[in-house]
Amino acid sequence: MAKPPKHKKKRQHYALPHAGSSPGMIYIDEKALKPIINLHQYNAESYKVQELNDLNNLKHILTDKNHTFWVEIKGFKSLAMFEILTKDFGVNKLILEDITRTYQRPKQEEYDTYVFAVSRMLQLDENQNLENQQYSFILTDNALFTFQEHYEDCIDPVRSRLKIGKGNIRTSGSSYLMYVLMDMIIDTYFEILGSWGDQLDNIEDRLFDKPDKTVMFDTQLIKRNLINIRRVAWPERDKLNDILRSDTHLIPDHTKMYIRDAYDHCIQIIDIVESLKEISASNIDMYLSIISNRMNEIMKVLTIISSIFIPLTFIAGIYGMNFASTDPITGKLLPQNMPELYQEHGYLYTMIVMAAIAVLQIIYFWRKGWFK
Amino acid sequence: MAKPPKHKKKRQHYALPHAGSSPGMIYIDEKALKPIINLHQYNAESYKVQELNDLNNLKHILTDKNHTFWVEIKGFKSLAMFEILTKDFGVNKLILEDITRTYQRPKQEEYDTYVFAVSRMLQLDENQNLENQQYSFILTDNALFTFQEHYEDCIDPVRSRLKIGKGNIRTSGSSYLMYVLMDMIIDTYFEILGSWGDQLDNIEDRLFDKPDKTVMFDTQLIKRNLINIRRVAWPERDKLNDILRSDTHLIPDHTKMYIRDAYDHCIQIIDIVESLKEISASNIDMYLSIISNRMNEIMKVLTIISSIFIPLTFIAGIYGMNFASTDPITGKLLPQNMPELYQEHGYLYTMIVMAAIAVLQIIYFWRKGWFK
Amino acid sequence: MAKPPKHKKKRQHYALPHAGSSPGMIYIDEKALKPIINLHQYNAESYKVQELNDLNNLKHILTDKNHTFWVEIKGFKSLAMFEILTKDFGVNKLILEDITRTYQRPKQEEYDTYVFAVSRMLQLDENQNLENQQYSFILTDNALFTFQEHYEDCIDPVRSRLKIGKGNIRTSGSSYLMYVLMDMIIDTYFEILGSWGDQLDNIEDRLFDKPDKTVMFDTQLIKRNLINIRRVAWPERDKLNDILRSDTHLIPDHTKMYIRDAYDHCIQIIDIVESLKEISASNIDMYLSIISNRMNEIMKVLTIISSIFIPLTFIAGIYGMNFASTDPITGKLLPQNMPELYQEHGYLYTMIVMAAIAVLQIIYFWRKGWFK
Amino acid sequence: MAKPPKHKKKRQHYALPHAGSSPGMIYIDEKALKPIINLHQYNAESYKVQELNDLNNLKHILTDKNHTFWVEIKGFKSLAMFEILTKDFGVNKLILEDITRTYQRPKQEEYDTYVFAVSRMLQLDENQNLENQQYSFILTDNALFTFQEHYEDCIDPVRSRLKIGKGNIRTSGSSYLMYVLMDMIIDTYFEILGSWGDQLDNIEDRLFDKPDKTVMFDTQLIKRNLINIRRVAWPERDKLNDILRSDTHLIPDHTKMYIRDAYDHCIQIIDIVESLKEISASNIDMYLSIISNRMNEIMKVLTIISSIFIPLTFIAGIYGMNFASTDPITGKLLPQNMPELYQEHGYLYTMIVMAAIAVLQIIYFWRKGWFK
Amino acid sequence: MAKPPKHKKKRQHYALPHAGSSPGMIYIDEKALKPIINLHQYNAESYKVQELNDLNNLKHILTDKNHTFWVEIKGFKSLAMFEILTKDFGVNKLILEDITRTYQRPKQEEYDTYVFAVSRMLQLDENQNLENQQYSFILTDNALFTFQEHYEDCIDPVRSRLKIGKGNIRTSGSSYLMYVLMDMIIDTYFEILGSWGDQLDNIEDRLFDKPDKTVMFDTQLIKRNLINIRRVAWPERDKLNDILRSDTHLIPDHTKMYIRDAYDHCIQIIDIVESLKEISASNIDMYLSIISNRMNEIMKVLTIISSIFIPLTFIAGIYGMNFASTDPITGKLLPQNMPELYQEHGYLYTMIVMAAIAVLQIIYFWRKGWFK
C-alpha cells in the first residue's frame, strides 16, 4: 500500500511575546527584512509614487492637504523608522509593538488623531500551504500607513487601480483606501476557500470512486486549514463591526457604507468556512463507514471460503486416516475400521456428500444476502 | 456488490467577487440571459401586464399613483438597464452589484426612497439537486422591482392570483406584493423539506429492512442539502426580523402583520431543518451500529465453523500419519507406533470422540448466545 | 437472529401550507371532523354545559357578564363557524388560518380585544407512538374559545374539576381557565417523559444483562421522540414567558402568578428532556462499546483455537506425507526419507511435541489475559 | 469473562405533578414521615433548642424580636402543619405545594414578608448512589423555616456551630443562617465531586494498566451522576445570582457579601463538573481506542499463525496425496505421478522449502512491524 | 508490544473547602511553608529590597508616599501575618480565606481602599506536568501585596526589570506593577502552549510515519492539560475585563491601557487553546482511522492467504483419501474408487488445476484492489 503523501508543511508558529520584556518595547526580529518605503501621493488629477529612504522628512510632506498619501512600508529592519512614527506622529509604543510582533488578531483601536487596525493577509503558496501575514494600518486624516513583514503580497490590483484612477479610489480619501485594501484582503479569502471547496468536491468524488487512506489525510489537512482561517475570519468580522459602530471622524459615513459591504463579505466567508467544515466532517464520516463496509466485505470472503472448505477438508481428512482393515502383524481382520473405503461407490458417495454440503452452505449465505 | 449510485450533482459554486475590481462595479456574466421585462400594472379594478423592451420610459409610467406596479426583470444581460436604475431611480451602485453578483445571503437594506431585499429561491431539479437562485427586490412607494437570473421560477401562483385578483393582493400596495412573493418562496422550502423528510423516512425503512451502503450515501446527500438550506434559512429569518423592526414608511404596519406570519413560517422551516438534521445523524448512527452488528454475525459464523472443524481435522490428521508398525527394511516390529490404527473399534471410537468434541463446542457457543 | 421489531409508526407529517394560496384563507381539510360545540357556562354558584349546533347565537349569549364561558370546539368541518368568529368577534383571518392549519408551534399573540394562543397536546397511543395535536385558544374578557382537531383529548380532569367546582377554578375568570388547560397539557408531558424514562432504565438493564440489537432500535426510537417533544417544549417555554411579560388586561396578575408556576413546570420538562437525551446517547455509547467487546471475545475464541490447532495439523500433515523409504520400482533404499516414521517411539515423541506446543500457546494466551 | 458489576441503583424518579389536580393543592405522599419540629432560638448570648409538637403556638413565640429563630421541619405527614403556615404566616399555597412536591429545581422567590428558596441536598449513600433531597427555606425577618423530607441530612456541622456560637453565626440574623445552610449544602457537592474525581483517576490508572469492560461501565455511571449534579448546579447558580441581585430587605448587604462567596463556590462546582465530564469522555475515547488496538493485536496473532502454517500444511497435503507410481491392477508404471516421493533427498528438500517459506513470511511480517 | 509510557502524574486536587467551617476562617495547611517576606521599595531614582521578619512595622513604612512598595510574601505558615493584614490594613477576612485556600479561579474584587485579585501561575515541571499555583494580589494606592504558596515562581524577569529600572516600571505606581506581574504570568502560558503545540506537531509526524498507541496516550495527556489551562484562561479573561470596566481610583486609565494589552494576550491564549484542542481531536480521529485501516490490511493478508490455500489444501486432502482400488480382503476390484490416482498424468493435471485456482483467485483479489 502506498505511503500517505508527505505534506512538507511549514510549522505554524505561535509567535511568543518575549516573556518579561517591557511592554511597548519594539521588537525587531533578526531575520527582519530591510524596509522598502513607497510613498503614493494622489488626488483626483494626479498620482505619483516614490521610494523613500527613511521617514525623516515625511511629516513635512504630509502637511500638503491637497493630496492623499499612502505610506507603504515593507520590512521592519529599522528601529529608527519606528521611532520617528512615535516622535513625529505621536503613535503609541504599544501599537508599534503590535505591528512588529506579527501575531495579532484582526482588531481596530481608535485614538485621537489616528486609527490603528490589523488585517491578516492569507495566501496559498505553491505547496498549497496557508501563508498568514500580518497587514497593519495606521490611518490619519490625509494619510494611510501600511505595514507588512514580507515583500510579497496580494494587493497589486489595488496599486494598479490607484495608478489608473478608475472609480472613486483617488477622490475618497485615506479611509476609503483603507477600506479598499481590507476588502482586497478579504476577497482573497474567497479564492482560497474556493480552492478548498474544489478539493473537497474532488475528495468526495474519490470517496465514491476509489476511497483510499489519502482521503483521510487530505480532508484532515483542509480541516486544519479551515480552523486557521476561522481563527482569522471571526475577529475580522468583529473588527469591521467595531469600525462600523465607531464614531471617529477619521472614518466618514461614506466609507462606512463600503465597510458594511466588506462586513457582508466577511459574514459570507464565515458562512462558507462553517459549511466546508461540515462537509469535511461529513466526508470523514463517509470514509469511516466505507472502511467498515470494506472490512465487512473482506470478512465475508474469508468466512464464505473458510466455511465451505474447512468442513470438506475435514471429511477428506477422515478418509485419509489409516485405520487398517487387517492387523499387519497378526493379519487379523478389522472389518469395522473404515469399511466405506472398500465400498464400490464409496468415493462417489463421498464426493456427492461434499458437494451437497457446499451447495447448502452457498444457499445459506445467499439467503443471508452475503453475495450482494 | 453494487456500486454506490452516482449522483451527477452540479457543483455548488462559491461565486467569487472578482478580486480587485472596483466596489459598486456592475458585473455582467458572459452567460447572462437577455433580460425579459414584464410590467404588471394593477389596482382593485384593473390588471394589465405588458412586456417592455427597456426601462427608458419607466420613470414616466410610474408617476401614475393610482396603480401599483410590478417591474419583473428576468435575465441580466443589459448594462444599460442597470444604469437607468441608478440614473432614474437613484439606486445605489453597491445594490446593483449585489443584484448581479448572485451569491448574496438573504438580507434587507433600507434607503430613503426604496428598500432593497434579497431572497433565495430554492427548487429541486429533476435529479433532486437543489437549485439556489437569487431573487432580489427593490421596493418603492408604488412599485416593486424584482430581479431573477434565470427564466424559470416558482412564483406562477402569485402571477395568477394577481390576474384573478382574489384576496387583497391588488389593493394592498407594493409592500404587500413583496410579502406575497417572499412568502411564496419560503413556502417552497416546505415542499422541499417535505420531500426530504419522506426520503429520510424511506431510508429509515430500508435501515430496518435491508440496510446497504446506499443508506449512507443517500443520508449524507440529504444532510449536505440540509446544510445548504440552513445556510439560507437563518439569514432569511434575520431578514424578516429586520423588516419587522424597521421603521421605514415603505412597509406599513398592515404589511408587517403578514410579514410576522412569514417570519413564523421561517422559524418553522429552521425547526424542521434542525429536526431533519438530527434524524439524519440518528440514521447514520443506526447504520454504523448495524454494520458493526453484521460484522459480529459474520465473525460468529466463521468462528463457530472454524472452532468446530479445525480440531476435528487435526484429529483426522493424526490418524492420517504414516508411522509404521514395522520397519519396511529390517521388518522390525514397532508396536508403539499408532496402535490405535489396529484396534478393532479404533475408527468407531475416533468418530465418537470427534462427535463429542463437536457437540461440546456447540453447547458452549449456544450458552454464549451465539446462535441467537 | 431475530428481526428488529417493526415499529408501525405513523409518519410525522410536516403539514405544508398550500403554497400560493392567499394568506389568511381558512383551509378545511377534506378529512376534517364535523364540529362538536360545547358551551360551558359557570360562575361560583352554578355550572351548566350545553351542546350548540352552531355559533350563530353565541354573541348574544356572551353579553351575560355574570358568567364565564368556555366555548369548546372539536372538529373543523364548518367554514361558516369560522366566518362567524370573524364577523361577530372580530377575530383576524390569519388566526383562523393558524387554527385550521394544525402545524403551529406554541405561541401567543395579543390583540386589542382578545389573546390568541397555541398549545401542543401530546399523547401516547396504544403503540407508544406520540400523537401531537394542536390545541388553540382565543381568550376574551369573559370567554375562552378552544379548538381541537380530533374528538379525543387529555383534558377530562379539567372538565370534572369545573363540574365539581373545587378550588378557585369557577371564580377566577376565563384567563385562569386558559392557564388550567395549558398546565393540564404540560402535565401530560411529565407522564410521557416518565414512561420514556422507565423505558430507558429498562433498556439500560438489558444493556447490562443481555444486550442485543433491539437496544439500539428502541433507544433510537425514544431519541427520535425526544427530538419531537423538545421541538414542542422550547417554544412552549417562550410562549409562557411571553404571556408573563405581556401587559394585556385580559391576563390579570393573579393568573400570571399561576402561569409562572406553569413556566417552572415547562423548564423542568426541558430539563428532563435534555437529561433523557444524554442518557439515550450514553446508552448508545455503551451499546457500541459492548458490541466492540463482543467482537473481541469472538475473535479471541477464533484466534486461540486456530493458533493452537493449525500448527498441530501442520505437523500431522508432515507425517502424513508419502515420501517412500524404498523406490517401489527399483527397490532402491531411500533411508533419508522420513526416518522418523520408523523409529520405535516416533509416534510417541510426535504426540509429546504436539502437546508441548499446545501447552506453550495456552500459557502465552493466558499471560496475555485472553482467558479472562 | 466476568459479568459487569451490577449497580443496584435506585431509579431516579421524575416526580410527576398529579395531573389534573388543583394548583396550590398541598400533596402529602402516603409514605411521608411524621414531622419532627425543632425550634432553635438564639442570640449572641444564648442558644436553646426545643422540639415542638405542632406549630400552633409558633406565631406567638416569634413575636420575640430579641432572638433569631430556626424552625427546622423534617417530614411532611401533617396537613394541619402546612395549613398553619398559610393561616398564621400568610405563606402562599403554591409555595407549600412546591415544598411538598419535592422535585423542584433550586430557585428563589420573593414575597412581601418572606423569601422562599429551594436547595438540593446531595449525598452519596453507602452504595455510592446519589441521594437527591429537596431542602426548602422560608425566610422571614427574624426566623428561618427549613423543610426536609427525610430525617437524614448533611447539616450537623451547622447545628454544632450554632450551639458553640463560634464566628458570627449567632449574631447575623436569619438570612445569614440561610446562607450558612446553603453554603454547607454546596460544600458537600465538593466532597462528592472529589470522590468521583478520585474514581476517574482510578479508572484512568486501570486504563493504563489493565483495561477491561468495567472501565466503560464505571465511567458511564459517573457520567450519569455528573449529568444529575449538573442539573442541580446550574439552577443553583441562577438562584444565588437572583438573591445577589434582589432588593428585598430580608437579605441585607452584609449577608449578600457571603452569598457572593457561595456563588463563587457554585461556579467552581460547575467548573469541576464540566472538567470531570470532559475527563469521562476522554476516558471513554481512550477505552474505545484500546479495544480497537487489542482487536488489532488479536488479529495479528491469528493472521501470522494462519499465514505461516496454512501454506505449509498445503505442501504437506500435496505429498500426502496417493497418486500411484504403478497401477495396482495392471501394474503399469506411472513415473510422472509424484516422482518427488522417490527422490533420495525428497523429504529433506521439502522440509527446506517449508522452512524457507516460513522464514520469508516472518521477515515480511517483521518488516510490516507486526511483531512490535 | 511495548507498554504505554507511565505518566507519573501528580493528581490534580480539587481542593475542598473544609465543609462546615466558619466562612472567613483563615486556613493554614500543615505543610505550608514558612513565610519569606521581601519588601521592594522604589521610585524613579532608587530601588531597595529588604527581607522582613514580620509585617508588624509595615503600616508605618507604607506611610512614605514618595515610594512605591511591593510586599512579596512567599509561604503561608503564619497566622499572625494574616491577622496583621486585617488589623492594620483592614483586609476582609473572606479575602484572606481566599488567599490561603489556593483553589480560587482568577477573579478581582474591589473594596474601598484596596483591590483584591487572583491569577493562576502555570509552570511545566521537569516531567512536563502542569504546576498550577495561585498568585494573589492586594493593591493599595502606594503598595502591592503579592502572595504565593511556594518559593518557586516564574517572575524573576520582573524582579530584574525592577532592579534595572528600564522602561516605566519604577515610575508608574503599584497598579502598573500589578499589571506587569499579571502580564508576565500570562506570557508564560504562551510558552507552555508553544511547547504543547510542538508536541502535537511531533505527534502528527508520528501519525504519518509510524503511528503506535503512544500517539493516543500522548494526545490525551495534552488534551487533559488543555482542559486545565482553559479552566484558567476563561476566568482570567473575565477578570481582566472586570478590571477594564471597573471605576476604582486605584487603577488609573494609564494602567488600563496596558491591561487592555494583557486582555488581548489572554484572548490569544484562549484562541490558541481552542485551536490546539481541535488539533488534538483531529489527531485522535486520524489515529482511529489509521487503526481501522491497519485492521483492514491485516484482514486482507489473512483473507488472501486463507482463500488461496484452503481450497487447494482441500483438493490435496481429496487425493490423500484412502479409498481402495481393490478390496484388501476379498481382492474385489473397485475401479470407481479414485481412478484419477492411477492416471498417467493425474498428478500433473491436479497440480495444474490447483495453480489455475490460485491464479484465478489472485486475479479476483487484484481486481478488488486488495494488493494496493
PDB file of C-alpha atoms in Angstrom, chain B residues 46-194:
ATOM      1  CA  SER B  46     -57.905  46.528 -13.329  1.00  0.00           C
ATOM      2  CA  TYR B  47     -54.890  44.410 -14.081  1.00  0.00           C
ATOM      3  CA  LYS B  48     -52.645  44.711 -17.110  1.00  0.00           C
ATOM      4  CA  VAL B  49     -49.321  43.091 -17.945  1.00  0.00           C
ATOM      5  CA  GLN B  50     -47.077  44.200 -20.799  1.00  0.00           C
ATOM      6  CA  GLU B  51     -43.563  43.322 -21.892  1.00  0.00           C
ATOM      7  CA  LEU B  52     -41.130  46.216 -22.050  1.00  0.00           C
ATOM      8  CA  ASN B  53     -38.078  46.346 -24.273  1.00  0.00           C
ATOM      9  CA  ASP B  54     -36.171  48.555 -21.917  1.00  0.00           C
ATOM     10  CA  LEU B  55     -36.647  50.735 -18.848  1.00  0.00           C
ATOM     11  CA  ASN B  56     -36.195  54.049 -20.633  1.00  0.00           C
ATOM     12  CA  ASN B  57     -39.778  55.186 -20.298  1.00  0.00           C
ATOM     13  CA  LEU B  58     -40.458  53.573 -16.950  1.00  0.00           C
ATOM     14  CA  LYS B  59     -39.911  56.588 -14.760  1.00  0.00           C
ATOM     15  CA  HIS B  60     -42.686  58.366 -16.604  1.00  0.00           C
ATOM     16  CA  ILE B  61     -45.101  55.439 -16.297  1.00  0.00           C
ATOM     17  CA  LEU B  62     -44.526  55.159 -12.576  1.00  0.00           C
ATOM     18  CA  THR B  63     -45.721  58.677 -11.904  1.00  0.00           C
ATOM     19  CA  ASP B  64     -49.254  57.254 -12.127  1.00  0.00           C
ATOM     20  CA  LYS B  65     -50.085  56.941  -8.420  1.00  0.00           C
ATOM     21  CA  ASN B  66     -53.462  55.246  -8.998  1.00  0.00           C
ATOM     22  CA  HIS B  67     -51.849  51.944  -9.826  1.00  0.00           C
ATOM     23  CA  THR B  68     -49.371  49.668  -8.238  1.00  0.00           C
ATOM     24  CA  PHE B  69     -46.572  48.445 -10.497  1.00  0.00           C
ATOM     25  CA  TRP B  70     -44.565  45.268 -10.513  1.00  0.00           C
ATOM     26  CA  VAL B  71     -41.469  45.505 -12.718  1.00  0.00           C
ATOM     27  CA  GLU B  72     -40.388  41.908 -13.156  1.00  0.00           C
ATOM     28  CA  ILE B  73     -36.900  41.558 -14.632  1.00  0.00           C
ATOM     29  CA  LYS B  74     -35.541  38.138 -15.696  1.00  0.00           C
ATOM     30  CA  GLY B  75     -32.005  37.931 -17.036  1.00  0.00           C
ATOM     31  CA  PHE B  76     -29.234  40.455 -16.581  1.00  0.00           C
ATOM     32  CA  LYS B  77     -27.532  40.906 -19.954  1.00  0.00           C
ATOM     33  CA  SER B  78     -28.021  44.639 -20.235  1.00  0.00           C
ATOM     34  CA  LEU B  79     -25.702  47.079 -18.586  1.00  0.00           C
ATOM     35  CA  ALA B  80     -27.900  49.930 -19.857  1.00  0.00           C
ATOM     36  CA  MET B  81     -30.888  48.611 -17.914  1.00  0.00           C
ATOM     37  CA  PHE B  82     -28.990  48.773 -14.626  1.00  0.00           C
ATOM     38  CA  GLU B  83     -27.639  52.195 -15.395  1.00  0.00           C
ATOM     39  CA  ILE B  84     -31.159  53.533 -15.820  1.00  0.00           C
ATOM     40  CA  LEU B  85     -31.983  52.260 -12.337  1.00  0.00           C
ATOM     41  CA  THR B  86     -29.222  54.420 -10.974  1.00  0.00           C
ATOM     42  CA  LYS B  87     -29.994  57.410 -13.152  1.00  0.00           C
ATOM     43  CA  ASP B  88     -33.801  57.461 -12.980  1.00  0.00           C
ATOM     44  CA  PHE B  89     -34.472  55.859  -9.602  1.00  0.00           C
ATOM     45  CA  GLY B  90     -31.367  56.752  -7.644  1.00  0.00           C
ATOM     46  CA  VAL B  91     -30.463  53.173  -6.786  1.00  0.00           C
ATOM     47  CA  ASN B  92     -27.038  52.843  -5.171  1.00  0.00           C
ATOM     48  CA  LYS B  93     -24.418  51.120  -7.314  1.00  0.00           C
ATOM     49  CA  LEU B  94     -23.472  48.767  -4.444  1.00  0.00           C
ATOM     50  CA  ILE B  95     -27.030  47.411  -4.630  1.00  0.00           C
ATOM     51  CA  LEU B  96     -26.828  46.807  -8.348  1.00  0.00           C
ATOM     52  CA  GLU B  97     -23.582  44.961  -7.698  1.00  0.00           C
ATOM     53  CA  ASP B  98     -25.392  42.821  -5.114  1.00  0.00           C
ATOM     54  CA  ILE B  99     -28.161  42.060  -7.614  1.00  0.00           C
ATOM     55  CA  THR B 100     -25.804  40.906 -10.328  1.00  0.00           C
ATOM     56  CA  ARG B 101     -23.382  39.011  -8.124  1.00  0.00           C
ATOM     57  CA  THR B 102     -25.935  36.370  -7.247  1.00  0.00           C
ATOM     58  CA  TYR B 103     -24.282  34.885  -4.178  1.00  0.00           C
ATOM     59  CA  GLN B 104     -25.861  37.212  -1.582  1.00  0.00           C
ATOM     60  CA  ARG B 105     -27.308  35.929   1.664  1.00  0.00           C
ATOM     61  CA  PRO B 106     -30.919  36.949   2.353  1.00  0.00           C
ATOM     62  CA  LYS B 107     -30.813  40.495   3.722  1.00  0.00           C
ATOM     63  CA  GLN B 108     -32.659  43.793   3.607  1.00  0.00           C
ATOM     64  CA  GLU B 109     -31.299  47.300   3.469  1.00  0.00           C
ATOM     65  CA  GLU B 110     -33.296  50.481   3.835  1.00  0.00           C
ATOM     66  CA  TYR B 111     -32.639  53.700   1.974  1.00  0.00           C
ATOM     67  CA  ASP B 112     -34.528  56.945   1.871  1.00  0.00           C
ATOM     68  CA  THR B 113     -36.724  56.248  -1.114  1.00  0.00           C
ATOM     69  CA  TYR B 114     -36.520  52.498  -1.501  1.00  0.00           C
ATOM     70  CA  VAL B 115     -35.914  49.218   0.308  1.00  0.00           C
ATOM     71  CA  PHE B 116     -33.562  46.581  -1.073  1.00  0.00           C
ATOM     72  CA  ALA B 117     -34.063  42.934  -0.145  1.00  0.00           C
ATOM     73  CA  VAL B 118     -32.748  39.553  -1.225  1.00  0.00           C
ATOM     74  CA  SER B 119     -34.467  36.159  -1.033  1.00  0.00           C
ATOM     75  CA  ARG B 120     -33.063  32.815  -2.130  1.00  0.00           C
ATOM     76  CA  MET B 121     -35.406  30.817  -4.362  1.00  0.00           C
ATOM     77  CA  LEU B 122     -34.810  27.100  -3.822  1.00  0.00           C
ATOM     78  CA  GLN B 123     -36.059  24.456  -6.223  1.00  0.00           C
ATOM     79  CA  LEU B 124     -35.372  20.769  -6.763  1.00  0.00           C
ATOM     80  CA  ASP B 125     -34.483  19.915 -10.342  1.00  0.00           C
ATOM     81  CA  GLU B 126     -35.429  16.600 -11.949  1.00  0.00           C
ATOM     82  CA  ASN B 127     -32.360  14.897 -10.374  1.00  0.00           C
ATOM     83  CA  GLN B 128     -33.351  16.103  -6.916  1.00  0.00           C
ATOM     84  CA  ASN B 129     -30.488  18.576  -6.885  1.00  0.00           C
ATOM     85  CA  LEU B 130     -31.086  21.813  -5.074  1.00  0.00           C
ATOM     86  CA  GLU B 131     -31.175  24.842  -7.350  1.00  0.00           C
ATOM     87  CA  ASN B 132     -30.440  28.014  -5.442  1.00  0.00           C
ATOM     88  CA  GLN B 133     -31.396  31.185  -7.322  1.00  0.00           C
ATOM     89  CA  GLN B 134     -31.147  34.733  -6.021  1.00  0.00           C
ATOM     90  CA  TYR B 135     -34.364  36.759  -6.095  1.00  0.00           C
ATOM     91  CA  SER B 136     -33.830  40.464  -5.395  1.00  0.00           C
ATOM     92  CA  PHE B 137     -36.379  43.128  -4.571  1.00  0.00           C
ATOM     93  CA  ILE B 138     -36.337  46.907  -4.841  1.00  0.00           C
ATOM     94  CA  LEU B 139     -39.419  48.351  -3.212  1.00  0.00           C
ATOM     95  CA  THR B 140     -40.535  51.922  -3.799  1.00  0.00           C
ATOM     96  CA  ASP B 141     -43.781  53.534  -2.697  1.00  0.00           C
ATOM     97  CA  ASN B 142     -45.901  52.428  -5.647  1.00  0.00           C
ATOM     98  CA  ALA B 143     -43.680  49.902  -7.416  1.00  0.00           C
ATOM     99  CA  LEU B 144     -41.809  46.698  -6.797  1.00  0.00           C
ATOM    100  CA  PHE B 145     -38.824  45.746  -8.934  1.00  0.00           C
ATOM    101  CA  THR B 146     -37.830  42.081  -8.831  1.00  0.00           C
ATOM    102  CA  PHE B 147     -34.696  40.576 -10.342  1.00  0.00           C
ATOM    103  CA  GLN B 148     -34.001  36.953 -11.160  1.00  0.00           C
ATOM    104  CA  GLU B 149     -31.098  35.467 -13.082  1.00  0.00           C
ATOM    105  CA  HIS B 150     -32.901  32.661 -14.875  1.00  0.00           C
ATOM    106  CA  TYR B 151     -36.254  32.486 -16.630  1.00  0.00           C
ATOM    107  CA  GLU B 152     -37.599  29.551 -14.557  1.00  0.00           C
ATOM    108  CA  ASP B 153     -39.050  30.251 -11.139  1.00  0.00           C
ATOM    109  CA  CYS B 154     -41.637  29.048  -8.638  1.00  0.00           C
ATOM    110  CA  ILE B 155     -43.913  32.077  -8.454  1.00  0.00           C
ATOM    111  CA  ASP B 156     -46.512  31.385 -11.107  1.00  0.00           C
ATOM    112  CA  PRO B 157     -49.215  31.046  -8.406  1.00  0.00           C
ATOM    113  CA  VAL B 158     -48.596  34.657  -7.450  1.00  0.00           C
ATOM    114  CA  ARG B 159     -48.949  35.771 -11.033  1.00  0.00           C
ATOM    115  CA  SER B 160     -52.292  34.005 -11.368  1.00  0.00           C
ATOM    116  CA  ARG B 161     -53.570  35.344  -8.040  1.00  0.00           C
ATOM    117  CA  LEU B 162     -52.692  38.810  -9.270  1.00  0.00           C
ATOM    118  CA  LYS B 163     -54.542  38.198 -12.510  1.00  0.00           C
ATOM    119  CA  ILE B 164     -57.625  36.770 -10.751  1.00  0.00           C
ATOM    120  CA  GLY B 165     -57.499  39.441  -8.089  1.00  0.00           C
ATOM    121  CA  LYS B 166     -58.705  37.151  -5.254  1.00  0.00           C
ATOM    122  CA  GLY B 167     -57.974  38.332  -1.730  1.00  0.00           C
ATOM    123  CA  ASN B 168     -56.459  41.700  -1.097  1.00  0.00           C
ATOM    124  CA  ILE B 169     -53.419  41.256  -3.303  1.00  0.00           C
ATOM    125  CA  ARG B 170     -54.434  44.010  -5.697  1.00  0.00           C
ATOM    126  CA  THR B 171     -55.456  46.527  -3.076  1.00  0.00           C
ATOM    127  CA  SER B 172     -52.623  46.360  -0.566  1.00  0.00           C
ATOM    128  CA  GLY B 173     -49.845  48.104  -2.413  1.00  0.00           C
ATOM    129  CA  SER B 174     -46.325  47.172  -3.443  1.00  0.00           C
ATOM    130  CA  SER B 175     -45.061  46.143   0.001  1.00  0.00           C
ATOM    131  CA  TYR B 176     -47.828  43.538   0.278  1.00  0.00           C
ATOM    132  CA  LEU B 177     -46.804  42.180  -3.122  1.00  0.00           C
ATOM    133  CA  MET B 178     -43.230  41.889  -1.836  1.00  0.00           C
ATOM    134  CA  TYR B 179     -44.546  39.975   1.174  1.00  0.00           C
ATOM    135  CA  VAL B 180     -46.566  37.631  -1.032  1.00  0.00           C
ATOM    136  CA  LEU B 181     -43.506  36.847  -3.146  1.00  0.00           C
ATOM    137  CA  MET B 182     -41.242  36.297  -0.123  1.00  0.00           C
ATOM    138  CA  ASP B 183     -43.847  34.062   1.499  1.00  0.00           C
ATOM    139  CA  MET B 184     -44.312  32.128  -1.742  1.00  0.00           C
ATOM    140  CA  ILE B 185     -40.565  31.480  -1.843  1.00  0.00           C
ATOM    141  CA  ILE B 186     -40.488  30.324   1.780  1.00  0.00           C
ATOM    142  CA  ASP B 187     -43.474  28.073   1.141  1.00  0.00           C
ATOM    143  CA  THR B 188     -41.499  26.174  -1.475  1.00  0.00           C
ATOM    144  CA  TYR B 189     -38.965  25.372   1.244  1.00  0.00           C
ATOM    145  CA  PHE B 190     -41.703  23.400   2.996  1.00  0.00           C
ATOM    146  CA  GLU B 191     -42.235  21.329  -0.110  1.00  0.00           C
ATOM    147  CA  ILE B 192     -38.533  20.595  -0.445  1.00  0.00           C
ATOM    148  CA  LEU B 193     -38.188  19.687   3.218  1.00  0.00           C
ATOM    149  CA  GLY B 194     -41.302  17.540   2.978  1.00  0.00           C
TER     150      GLY B 194
END
